[in-house]
Structure formats: C-alpha cells, structure tokens
Amino acid sequence: MSGPFLFKISLMKINNKKDLRNYTLEEFQKLITSIGQKPFRAKQLYGWVYKRRAVSIDEMTELSLSLRERLKEDSFFIGSPKLLKQLTSKDGTVKLLLGLPDDVRIECVLIPDEKRLTLCLSSQAGCSLECEFCMTGTMGAGRNLTLSELAGQFIIANDLIEDGLIEGHKRISNIVMMGMGEPFLNYNNVMRFLGVLTDDNGLGIGPRKVTVSTSGIVPKIKMFGEDHGGASLAVSLNATTDEVRSRLMPINDKYPLNKLIAALRAYPLKKREAITIEYVLIKDVNDTPDDARRLVKLLGGIKVKINLIPFNPYPGSVLKRPDERRVFTFQKILLDKKLVAVRRDSRGADVGAACGQLKGEG
Ligand code: SAH
Ligand code: SF4
C-alpha cells in the first residue's frame, strides 16, 4: 500500500460524518433523504447499526444492494474503538482499556453484583475540571467523545458479555456515566447517545437503568431536567462549604453551593425518583460530624439518596481515606436524620478501575 493511500484511510477514519455510528435516527433520516433513498431505509439502517450491531456495510443484507453500494462509494464505515487491554480485578470488576483512532485512550468498567451488571462509561478522554481527589482530573483537558465512541464502549463491553466474559451475567443491566470526564461538558453527544442507548430499536437499555453523574454544571442540570427521558441524575457534591468544595472541585468557583443546591431543589422528580448525591469521604477534609450535620441541612427537603464513597488513593495524591469509625459515624448522622445514605466501596481498586482511578493507562 502506498503512503498517500494510507494517509487517505487515516483521514477517513477521523471523519466523524462518515462513521455510521455517529448518527441518531433523525440524522439518518436526513442523510437517507439527501442521497435520494426512501425514508423507511433510515430506520432499517439505524436498526442495523445499533440494535443488530453490524460491523460492516456488507452484512446489512436487508438494505437494498444499491444503498449499500452507495454508502461504500461515499466512504461510509462503521467505526469502533479498539480493545487494547482487559483487566479483571479479584472482586470480579473488569476494566477495559480502549484506543481511539487519534491514539487517545479511554476506559470503561464492568461491575457485576448478584443482581446487576453495571457498565461505567467515559464521556470525555481526560477532564478539564481537575478535582483534587480524582486521577482523571490530573490528565487535564482531553476531548469530547463522539456518539460513535460512546456507543462503541457499550458495544465492545456488550459483545464481551455475550461471549461469556463474566460468569452468571448474560447482559448489561445498568449504565452509569461515571467514568472519565464530565458528561455535561459533552452535553450534546451525551444526550444523542442517551437517545440511542434507551431506544428499543437502538441499544435497548431501559431509561430507568441509566444514571448520569455531574460535578455540578448548573445550567446543564436544568436542561437535563427537561431532556433526560427517564434517566437519573447524580451529583458529585463532596463538600458542605464553598471553601472546602472550591479547594476540592475548582468548578465550585463558577457554580457555588447555593446555585447548585437551588438547581437540585428545582429539579423535576416523579414519584419514587430521587437525585443521587455522591460524597467522597476524605480524611480530615470533609469527613467530620460537623460536615455530616451540614450535609443534612444542605439537602433538607430535596429527595436524595446519598452514596458515601471512601476516597480511593492513587499514586501521587496527598489525600487519605478516613478510618472506618469516621465513615460509620458520618453515615449514622445521616441515617438518624432519615436520609437514605449508602456506603459505596469502589470496586476494582487492584486494577485501577475504582472511582477516580481512570487515567487511560491500563
Ligand atoms: N465528572 C463527573 C462524572 C465522573 S463520576 C462527576 O464528577 O460527577 C466520578 C465519581 O467518582 C465522582 O462522583 C467523583 O466524586 C468520584 N471520585 C473521583 N475520584 C475519586 C477517588 N479518588 N475516590 C473515590 N471517588 C472518587
Ligand atoms: Fe472530572 Fe468528575 Fe474527575 Fe472532577 S471527579 S476531575 S469532574 S471526572
């Protein structure tokens, strides 16, 4: 193969508009009409790409031969991240390291328990928000993932599960967008992805099984309240004063606690729905009984369930995990005030798959 030819291929690969996994149903409808095909072909194409997870245009035999030929002539293809490595923790958690065409690396994590198999997806490669306790934040700003890269994480993980990767689990039951990056800084692609993910003719996950976690991008919380289509909201709170929160999460300078809490108070919730509050407990920083009492006050009147996550140390971090007594006392103060507060010990720490440990390094 000659040099210029290879160059053409690599340019094609990063042309998002040619990757069929970058289209929602509505976008396929426009594409199909623009190339003079019958409108019903859009739904067929969409079904082949997401529901049937085709890996080539040739296998989409229900499409007319002329449409398949046309798509190939126009250099359309089906993009996919490359599975570079898979690491299984002794607790059963599996971390997948994926490579993207521009050599960027991302990670997603499969977390099995008795009843569920949760897939934790990345929304960006890296994160510009640089929270002090988070290893992804130490990577600095990466880039937004495309719809194809969001769907691609699911499809690779799902294929592995269907091939029997984790005993006792035949399908992914829950999705959390709690991997690398801030989903609400990639709002458009994340919302397009949620549409495809939760569509029966798309990737087929029930919207109630999906949770999106944000560090607190207030205007997007409001938008998500209108757009979420049944998916749940989680917010990484992590502190009860602006002073501590701004130190831990610099985004707090832009969206301080009073604005964030007001957005949560205004967030529309149906019966039985609640906002998940994530609170990483860090020794002597945000783990005192006074913090717990302030948290009760701050969240008063909002329907929440609180996930208490003891800090996962990572190389180079000066922060520490609190001792067990502290965690217990903190949780008890919340429970005594009738708040739902669950301790969540992150899984997969031995393979760097736990909350805050994702850095795209395998
Ligand atoms: N950017 C979004 C989505 C990532 S979710 C957000 O911050 O919400 C990642 C979750 O892991 C967040 O709730 C964060 O508070 C938590 N986390 C980050 N680093 C951690 C660490 N070292 N130990 C425990 N939890 C951590
Ligand atoms: Fe980014 Fe979330 Fe990590 Fe903060 S906790 S650096 S917002 S990924």
Short mmCIF file of C-alpha atoms and ligand atoms in Angstrom, two decimals:
data_model
loop_
_atom_site.label_atom_id
_atom_site.label_comp_id
_atom_site.label_asym_id
_atom_site.label_seq_id
_atom_site.Cartn_x
_atom_site.Cartn_y
_atom_site.Cartn_z
CA MET A 1 0.00 0.00 0.00
CA SER A 2 1.43 3.37 -0.93
CA GLY A 3 1.95 6.24 1.51
CA PRO A 4 -0.73 8.60 0.16
CA PHE A 5 -3.29 5.80 0.22
CA LEU A 6 -2.62 5.11 3.90
CA PHE A 7 -2.90 8.82 4.59
CA LYS A 8 -6.32 8.85 2.93
CA ILE A 9 -7.50 6.00 5.12
CA SER A 10 -6.43 7.71 8.32
CA LEU A 11 -8.19 10.91 7.27
CA MET A 12 -11.34 8.93 6.52
CA LYS A 13 -11.18 7.32 9.93
CA ILE A 14 -11.34 10.57 11.79
CA ASN A 15 -14.08 11.99 9.60
CA ASN A 16 -16.99 11.64 12.01
CA LYS A 17 -19.63 12.27 9.38
CA LYS A 18 -18.62 9.09 7.56
CA ASP A 19 -18.90 6.90 10.64
CA LEU A 20 -22.39 5.40 10.68
CA ARG A 21 -22.26 5.09 14.47
CA ASN A 22 -22.32 8.87 14.64
CA TYR A 23 -25.95 9.15 13.51
CA THR A 24 -29.14 9.28 15.53
CA LEU A 25 -32.37 8.12 13.89
CA GLU A 26 -33.30 11.70 12.95
CA GLU A 27 -29.85 12.26 11.48
CA PHE A 28 -30.14 9.04 9.43
CA GLN A 29 -33.49 10.30 8.14
CA LYS A 30 -31.82 13.45 6.82
CA LEU A 31 -28.89 11.52 5.39
CA ILE A 32 -31.11 8.99 3.62
CA THR A 33 -33.30 11.67 2.06
CA SER A 34 -30.25 13.67 1.00
CA ILE A 35 -29.00 10.71 -1.05
CA GLY A 36 -32.39 10.16 -2.66
CA GLN A 37 -33.34 6.94 -0.83
CA LYS A 38 -36.78 6.03 0.51
CA PRO A 39 -37.38 7.33 4.07
CA PHE A 40 -38.04 3.84 5.58
CA ARG A 41 -34.42 2.95 4.83
CA ALA A 42 -33.33 5.28 7.66
CA LYS A 43 -34.97 3.11 10.32
CA GLN A 44 -33.50 -0.03 8.77
CA LEU A 45 -30.02 1.44 8.71
CA TYR A 46 -30.37 2.64 12.32
CA GLY A 47 -31.54 -0.83 13.41
CA TRP A 48 -28.58 -2.48 11.70
CA VAL A 49 -26.05 -0.10 13.21
CA TYR A 50 -27.25 -0.16 16.83
CA LYS A 51 -29.71 -2.97 17.51
CA ARG A 52 -28.01 -5.57 15.33
CA ARG A 53 -24.58 -4.04 15.88
CA ALA A 54 -23.35 -4.58 12.34
CA VAL A 55 -19.61 -4.24 11.89
CA SER A 56 -19.66 -3.81 8.11
CA ILE A 57 -21.95 -2.34 5.48
CA ASP A 58 -21.91 -5.62 3.52
CA GLU A 59 -23.66 -7.53 6.27
CA MET A 60 -26.69 -5.22 6.25
CA THR A 61 -28.45 -7.52 3.82
CA GLU A 62 -31.91 -6.07 4.38
CA LEU A 63 -30.80 -2.79 2.83
CA SER A 64 -31.02 -2.67 -0.94
CA LEU A 65 -27.82 -3.51 -2.74
CA SER A 66 -27.85 -0.07 -4.35
CA LEU A 67 -27.95 1.64 -0.94
CA ARG A 68 -25.10 -0.49 0.36
CA GLU A 69 -23.04 0.28 -2.73
CA ARG A 70 -23.81 3.98 -2.42
CA LEU A 71 -22.76 4.05 1.25
CA LYS A 72 -19.49 2.34 0.40
CA GLU A 73 -18.85 4.61 -2.60
CA ASP A 74 -19.36 7.60 -0.31
CA SER A 75 -16.75 6.12 2.09
CA PHE A 76 -19.14 5.43 4.95
CA PHE A 77 -17.90 2.93 7.51
CA ILE A 78 -18.73 1.61 10.98
CA GLY A 79 -16.22 2.95 13.48
CA SER A 80 -15.22 1.21 16.69
CA PRO A 81 -12.72 1.78 19.47
CA LYS A 82 -10.03 -0.91 19.66
CA LEU A 83 -9.93 -3.12 22.72
CA LEU A 84 -6.32 -2.73 23.88
CA LYS A 85 -6.46 -4.47 27.22
CA GLN A 86 -8.87 -6.03 29.65
CA LEU A 87 -8.03 -6.31 33.32
CA THR A 88 -10.05 -8.38 35.79
CA SER A 89 -9.98 -7.44 39.45
CA LYS A 90 -10.09 -10.07 42.16
CA ASP A 91 -13.56 -8.75 43.07
CA GLY A 92 -14.81 -9.53 39.54
CA THR A 93 -14.77 -5.96 38.20
CA VAL A 94 -13.40 -5.75 34.65
CA LYS A 95 -11.68 -2.66 33.28
CA LEU A 96 -11.48 -2.24 29.50
CA LEU A 97 -8.80 -0.03 28.00
CA LEU A 98 -9.86 1.23 24.58
CA GLY A 99 -7.89 3.02 21.87
CA LEU A 100 -9.43 5.66 19.60
CA PRO A 101 -8.31 6.47 16.03
CA ASP A 102 -6.33 9.54 17.13
CA ASP A 103 -4.40 7.42 19.65
CA VAL A 104 -6.37 8.73 22.58
CA ARG A 105 -7.12 6.11 25.23
CA ILE A 106 -10.21 5.75 27.35
CA GLU A 107 -11.56 3.29 29.87
CA CYS A 108 -14.86 1.77 30.82
CA VAL A 109 -15.59 -0.60 33.69
CA LEU A 110 -17.95 -3.58 34.09
CA ILE A 111 -19.13 -4.01 37.67
CA PRO A 112 -21.03 -7.24 38.43
CA ASP A 113 -23.01 -7.88 41.59
CA GLU A 114 -25.57 -10.52 42.49
CA LYS A 115 -28.43 -8.99 40.58
CA ARG A 116 -26.94 -6.43 38.25
CA LEU A 117 -24.19 -5.88 35.77
CA THR A 118 -23.37 -2.20 35.63
CA LEU A 119 -21.28 -0.61 32.90
CA CYS A 120 -19.49 2.62 33.84
CA LEU A 121 -18.84 4.70 30.72
CA SER A 122 -16.47 7.59 29.98
CA SER A 123 -17.87 10.76 28.45
CA GLN A 124 -14.57 12.53 27.70
CA ALA A 125 -10.94 11.50 27.35
CA GLY A 126 -9.47 13.33 30.35
CA CYS A 127 -11.26 16.08 32.26
CA SER A 128 -10.66 19.81 32.34
CA LEU A 129 -12.18 20.25 35.80
CA GLU A 130 -9.18 18.97 37.75
CA CYS A 131 -10.79 17.92 41.00
CA GLU A 132 -8.08 17.40 43.59
CA PHE A 133 -9.17 13.88 44.54
CA CYS A 134 -9.60 12.48 41.02
CA MET A 135 -6.91 10.89 38.91
CA THR A 136 -8.77 11.61 35.68
CA GLY A 137 -8.52 15.29 36.65
CA THR A 138 -4.72 15.03 36.71
CA MET A 139 -4.78 14.22 32.96
CA GLY A 140 -6.05 17.70 32.20
CA ALA A 141 -8.45 18.57 29.42
CA GLY A 142 -8.85 15.81 26.90
CA ARG A 143 -11.50 15.85 24.28
CA ASN A 144 -15.19 15.12 24.00
CA LEU A 145 -16.12 11.62 22.92
CA THR A 146 -18.27 11.28 19.82
CA LEU A 147 -21.58 9.40 19.68
CA SER A 148 -19.69 6.56 17.98
CA GLU A 149 -17.16 6.41 20.81
CA LEU A 150 -19.89 6.47 23.46
CA ALA A 151 -21.88 3.74 21.70
CA GLY A 152 -18.66 1.87 20.88
CA GLN A 153 -17.79 1.45 24.57
CA PHE A 154 -21.19 -0.15 25.15
CA ILE A 155 -20.99 -2.38 22.09
CA ILE A 156 -17.50 -3.72 22.91
CA ALA A 157 -18.47 -4.41 26.54
CA ASN A 158 -21.76 -5.96 25.49
CA ASP A 159 -20.06 -8.26 22.95
CA LEU A 160 -17.65 -9.48 25.63
CA ILE A 161 -20.55 -10.17 27.99
CA GLU A 162 -22.49 -12.04 25.31
CA ASP A 163 -19.34 -14.11 24.73
CA GLY A 164 -19.42 -15.15 28.41
CA LEU A 165 -16.78 -12.81 29.91
CA ILE A 166 -18.42 -12.69 33.34
CA GLU A 167 -20.00 -15.87 34.68
CA GLY A 168 -23.65 -15.54 35.63
CA HIS A 169 -24.17 -12.35 33.60
CA LYS A 170 -25.62 -12.53 30.12
CA ARG A 171 -26.41 -8.87 29.63
CA ILE A 172 -25.58 -5.39 30.85
CA SER A 173 -28.42 -4.24 33.10
CA ASN A 174 -27.38 -0.74 34.20
CA ILE A 175 -25.38 2.14 32.77
CA VAL A 176 -23.65 4.85 34.80
CA MET A 177 -21.87 7.74 33.15
CA MET A 178 -19.29 7.97 35.93
CA GLY A 179 -16.10 7.14 34.09
CA MET A 180 -13.59 9.61 32.69
CA GLY A 181 -14.78 13.14 32.03
CA GLU A 182 -17.68 15.47 32.75
CA PRO A 183 -20.78 14.36 30.80
CA PHE A 184 -22.37 17.81 30.94
CA LEU A 185 -19.35 19.38 29.22
CA ASN A 186 -20.12 16.99 26.34
CA TYR A 187 -23.86 17.54 26.67
CA ASN A 188 -24.96 17.24 23.04
CA ASN A 189 -23.20 13.98 22.30
CA VAL A 190 -24.18 12.51 25.67
CA MET A 191 -27.84 13.34 25.05
CA ARG A 192 -27.72 11.98 21.49
CA PHE A 193 -26.15 8.84 22.94
CA LEU A 194 -28.80 8.50 25.66
CA GLY A 195 -31.44 8.64 22.92
CA VAL A 196 -29.80 5.75 21.04
CA LEU A 197 -28.99 3.85 24.25
CA THR A 198 -32.53 3.86 25.61
CA ASP A 199 -34.34 3.20 22.33
CA ASP A 200 -35.71 -0.33 21.81
CA ASN A 201 -34.63 -0.14 18.20
CA GLY A 202 -31.23 1.23 19.32
CA LEU A 203 -29.10 -0.26 22.10
CA GLY A 204 -32.18 -1.20 24.13
CA ILE A 205 -31.40 -0.25 27.76
CA GLY A 206 -34.37 0.98 29.82
CA PRO A 207 -34.03 4.69 30.67
CA ARG A 208 -34.60 3.94 34.35
CA LYS A 209 -31.43 1.87 34.35
CA VAL A 210 -29.29 4.83 33.29
CA THR A 211 -27.61 7.39 35.58
CA VAL A 212 -25.59 10.42 34.52
CA SER A 213 -23.20 11.96 37.04
CA THR A 214 -22.14 15.59 37.01
CA SER A 215 -19.75 17.67 39.05
CA GLY A 216 -22.44 20.36 39.12
CA ILE A 217 -22.66 22.26 35.81
CA VAL A 218 -25.75 24.17 36.93
CA PRO A 219 -27.24 25.33 33.57
CA LYS A 220 -26.96 21.79 32.21
CA ILE A 221 -28.66 20.33 35.30
CA LYS A 222 -31.65 22.49 34.41
CA MET A 223 -31.56 21.33 30.79
CA PHE A 224 -31.18 17.70 31.80
CA GLY A 225 -34.26 18.07 33.99
CA GLU A 226 -36.21 18.65 30.77
CA ASP A 227 -34.32 16.36 28.39
CA HIS A 228 -33.44 13.26 30.44
CA GLY A 229 -36.15 10.98 29.05
CA GLY A 230 -36.28 8.97 32.28
CA ALA A 231 -32.54 8.71 33.04
CA SER A 232 -31.46 9.64 36.57
CA LEU A 233 -29.24 12.45 37.75
CA ALA A 234 -26.30 12.03 40.12
CA VAL A 235 -24.33 14.96 41.50
CA SER A 236 -20.84 14.82 42.98
CA LEU A 237 -21.23 17.10 45.99
CA ASN A 238 -18.20 16.11 48.06
CA ALA A 239 -18.25 19.08 50.45
CA THR A 240 -20.60 21.18 52.55
CA THR A 241 -18.88 24.58 52.47
CA ASP A 242 -17.77 26.64 49.49
CA GLU A 243 -14.30 26.87 50.96
CA VAL A 244 -13.73 23.12 51.01
CA ARG A 245 -15.67 22.45 47.81
CA SER A 246 -13.72 25.03 45.83
CA ARG A 247 -10.49 23.52 47.06
CA LEU A 248 -11.55 20.02 46.05
CA MET A 249 -13.55 20.94 42.95
CA PRO A 250 -12.49 24.22 41.28
CA ILE A 251 -15.75 24.22 39.27
CA ASN A 252 -17.38 25.33 42.54
CA ASP A 253 -16.00 28.86 41.95
CA LYS A 254 -18.20 29.08 38.89
CA TYR A 255 -21.22 27.24 40.30
CA PRO A 256 -21.07 27.63 44.10
CA LEU A 257 -23.13 25.61 46.55
CA ASN A 258 -26.10 27.99 46.77
CA LYS A 259 -26.59 27.86 42.98
CA LEU A 260 -26.05 24.11 42.82
CA ILE A 261 -28.43 23.35 45.67
CA ALA A 262 -31.06 25.69 44.19
CA ALA A 263 -30.82 23.77 40.90
CA LEU A 264 -31.30 20.48 42.74
CA ARG A 265 -34.27 21.89 44.63
CA ALA A 266 -35.85 22.94 41.32
CA TYR A 267 -35.06 19.65 39.57
CA PRO A 268 -38.26 17.90 38.46
CA LEU A 269 -38.70 14.45 40.01
CA LYS A 270 -41.52 11.98 39.62
CA LYS A 271 -42.85 9.83 42.46
CA ARG A 272 -40.20 7.34 43.59
CA GLU A 273 -37.43 9.23 41.77
CA ALA A 274 -34.52 10.79 43.66
CA ILE A 275 -31.27 12.56 42.90
CA THR A 276 -28.17 10.57 43.78
CA ILE A 277 -25.65 12.58 45.77
CA GLU A 278 -22.08 11.31 45.61
CA TYR A 279 -19.91 12.25 48.54
CA VAL A 280 -16.28 11.11 48.51
CA LEU A 281 -15.12 10.94 52.13
CA ILE A 282 -11.59 12.30 52.54
CA LYS A 283 -9.75 12.09 55.84
CA ASP A 284 -9.82 15.35 57.81
CA VAL A 285 -11.03 17.30 54.78
CA ASN A 286 -14.79 16.66 54.58
CA ASP A 287 -15.45 13.71 56.90
CA THR A 288 -16.22 15.26 60.31
CA PRO A 289 -19.53 15.02 62.21
CA ASP A 290 -19.95 18.76 61.55
CA ASP A 291 -19.72 18.06 57.82
CA ALA A 292 -22.37 15.36 58.17
CA ARG A 293 -24.69 17.75 60.03
CA ARG A 294 -24.16 20.49 57.44
CA LEU A 295 -24.92 17.96 54.71
CA VAL A 296 -28.25 17.14 56.38
CA LYS A 297 -29.14 20.84 56.43
CA LEU A 298 -27.98 21.50 52.88
CA LEU A 299 -30.07 18.67 51.44
CA GLY A 300 -33.13 19.24 53.63
CA GLY A 301 -36.34 18.97 51.59
CA ILE A 302 -34.69 17.52 48.46
CA LYS A 303 -35.42 13.90 47.51
CA VAL A 304 -31.95 12.35 47.54
CA LYS A 305 -30.11 9.11 48.10
CA ILE A 306 -26.57 9.64 49.26
CA ASN A 307 -23.66 7.48 48.18
CA LEU A 308 -20.76 7.74 50.61
CA ILE A 309 -17.56 6.73 48.80
CA PRO A 310 -14.45 6.39 50.95
CA PHE A 311 -11.61 8.05 48.99
CA ASN A 312 -9.56 5.75 46.75
CA PRO A 313 -5.93 6.78 46.96
CA TYR A 314 -3.92 6.90 43.75
CA PRO A 315 -0.20 7.37 43.16
CA GLY A 316 0.89 10.95 43.82
CA SER A 317 -2.19 12.02 45.77
CA VAL A 318 -1.67 13.54 49.22
CA LEU A 319 -5.26 12.91 50.31
CA LYS A 320 -6.16 9.97 52.53
CA ARG A 321 -9.08 7.64 53.14
CA PRO A 322 -10.78 8.15 56.53
CA ASP A 323 -10.68 5.34 59.07
CA GLU A 324 -13.72 3.09 59.40
CA ARG A 325 -15.04 4.80 62.54
CA ARG A 326 -15.24 8.15 60.78
CA VAL A 327 -17.14 6.66 57.85
CA PHE A 328 -19.52 4.86 60.21
CA THR A 329 -20.17 7.97 62.33
CA PHE A 330 -20.75 10.12 59.23
CA GLN A 331 -23.26 7.65 57.81
CA LYS A 332 -25.04 7.27 61.15
CA ILE A 333 -25.66 11.01 61.44
CA LEU A 334 -27.35 10.95 58.02
CA LEU A 335 -29.37 7.81 58.77
CA ASP A 336 -30.54 9.21 62.13
CA LYS A 337 -31.99 12.15 60.20
CA LYS A 338 -33.88 9.70 57.97
CA LEU A 339 -31.74 10.31 54.91
CA VAL A 340 -31.00 7.39 52.61
CA ALA A 341 -27.24 7.00 52.85
CA VAL A 342 -25.43 4.02 51.39
CA ARG A 343 -21.77 3.31 51.74
CA ARG A 344 -20.24 2.52 48.36
CA ASP A 345 -16.89 0.93 48.46
CA SER A 346 -15.46 1.34 45.00
CA ARG A 347 -14.72 -1.89 43.25
CA GLY A 348 -11.74 -2.89 41.15
CA ALA A 349 -9.10 -0.86 43.00
CA ASP A 350 -6.43 -3.54 42.40
CA VAL A 351 -6.65 -2.96 38.63
CA GLY A 352 -7.10 0.82 38.82
CA ALA A 353 -10.80 0.56 37.95
CA ALA A 354 -12.27 2.22 41.05
CA CYS A 355 -13.94 5.65 41.14
CA GLY A 356 -11.42 8.33 40.41
CA GLN A 357 -8.70 5.93 39.25
CA LEU A 358 -9.31 6.04 35.49
CA LYS A 359 -6.47 7.53 33.53
CA GLY A 360 -6.45 5.68 30.23
CA GLU A 361 -3.27 3.81 31.05
CA GLY A 362 -4.47 0.25 31.53
N1 SAH B 1 -17.30 14.15 36.13
C1 SAH B 1 -18.45 13.54 36.66
C2 SAH B 1 -18.53 12.10 36.31
C3 SAH B 1 -17.39 11.25 36.84
S1 SAH B 1 -18.05 10.39 38.15
C4 SAH B 1 -18.51 13.75 38.15
O1 SAH B 1 -17.52 14.18 38.72
O2 SAH B 1 -19.57 13.51 38.71
C5 SAH B 1 -16.69 10.02 39.08
C6 SAH B 1 -17.15 9.88 40.52
O3 SAH B 1 -16.05 9.34 41.26
C7 SAH B 1 -17.49 11.22 41.14
O4 SAH B 1 -18.61 11.12 41.97
C8 SAH B 1 -16.27 11.55 41.99
O5 SAH B 1 -16.66 12.33 43.09
C9 SAH B 1 -15.79 10.17 42.37
N2 SAH B 1 -14.35 10.11 42.58
C10 SAH B 1 -13.41 10.76 41.88
N3 SAH B 1 -12.19 10.48 42.38
C11 SAH B 1 -12.37 9.64 43.40
C12 SAH B 1 -11.49 8.96 44.30
N4 SAH B 1 -10.17 9.11 44.21
N5 SAH B 1 -12.04 8.16 45.24
C13 SAH B 1 -13.36 7.96 45.30
N6 SAH B 1 -14.23 8.55 44.48
C14 SAH B 1 -13.74 9.38 43.53
FE1 SF4 B 2 -13.63 15.48 36.19
FE2 SF4 B 2 -15.51 14.25 37.63
FE3 SF4 B 2 -12.89 13.65 37.98
FE4 SF4 B 2 -13.82 16.02 38.76
S1 SF4 B 2 -14.44 13.99 39.58
S2 SF4 B 2 -11.92 15.68 37.62
S3 SF4 B 2 -15.35 16.46 37.21
S4 SF4 B 2 -14.11 13.29 36.15
#
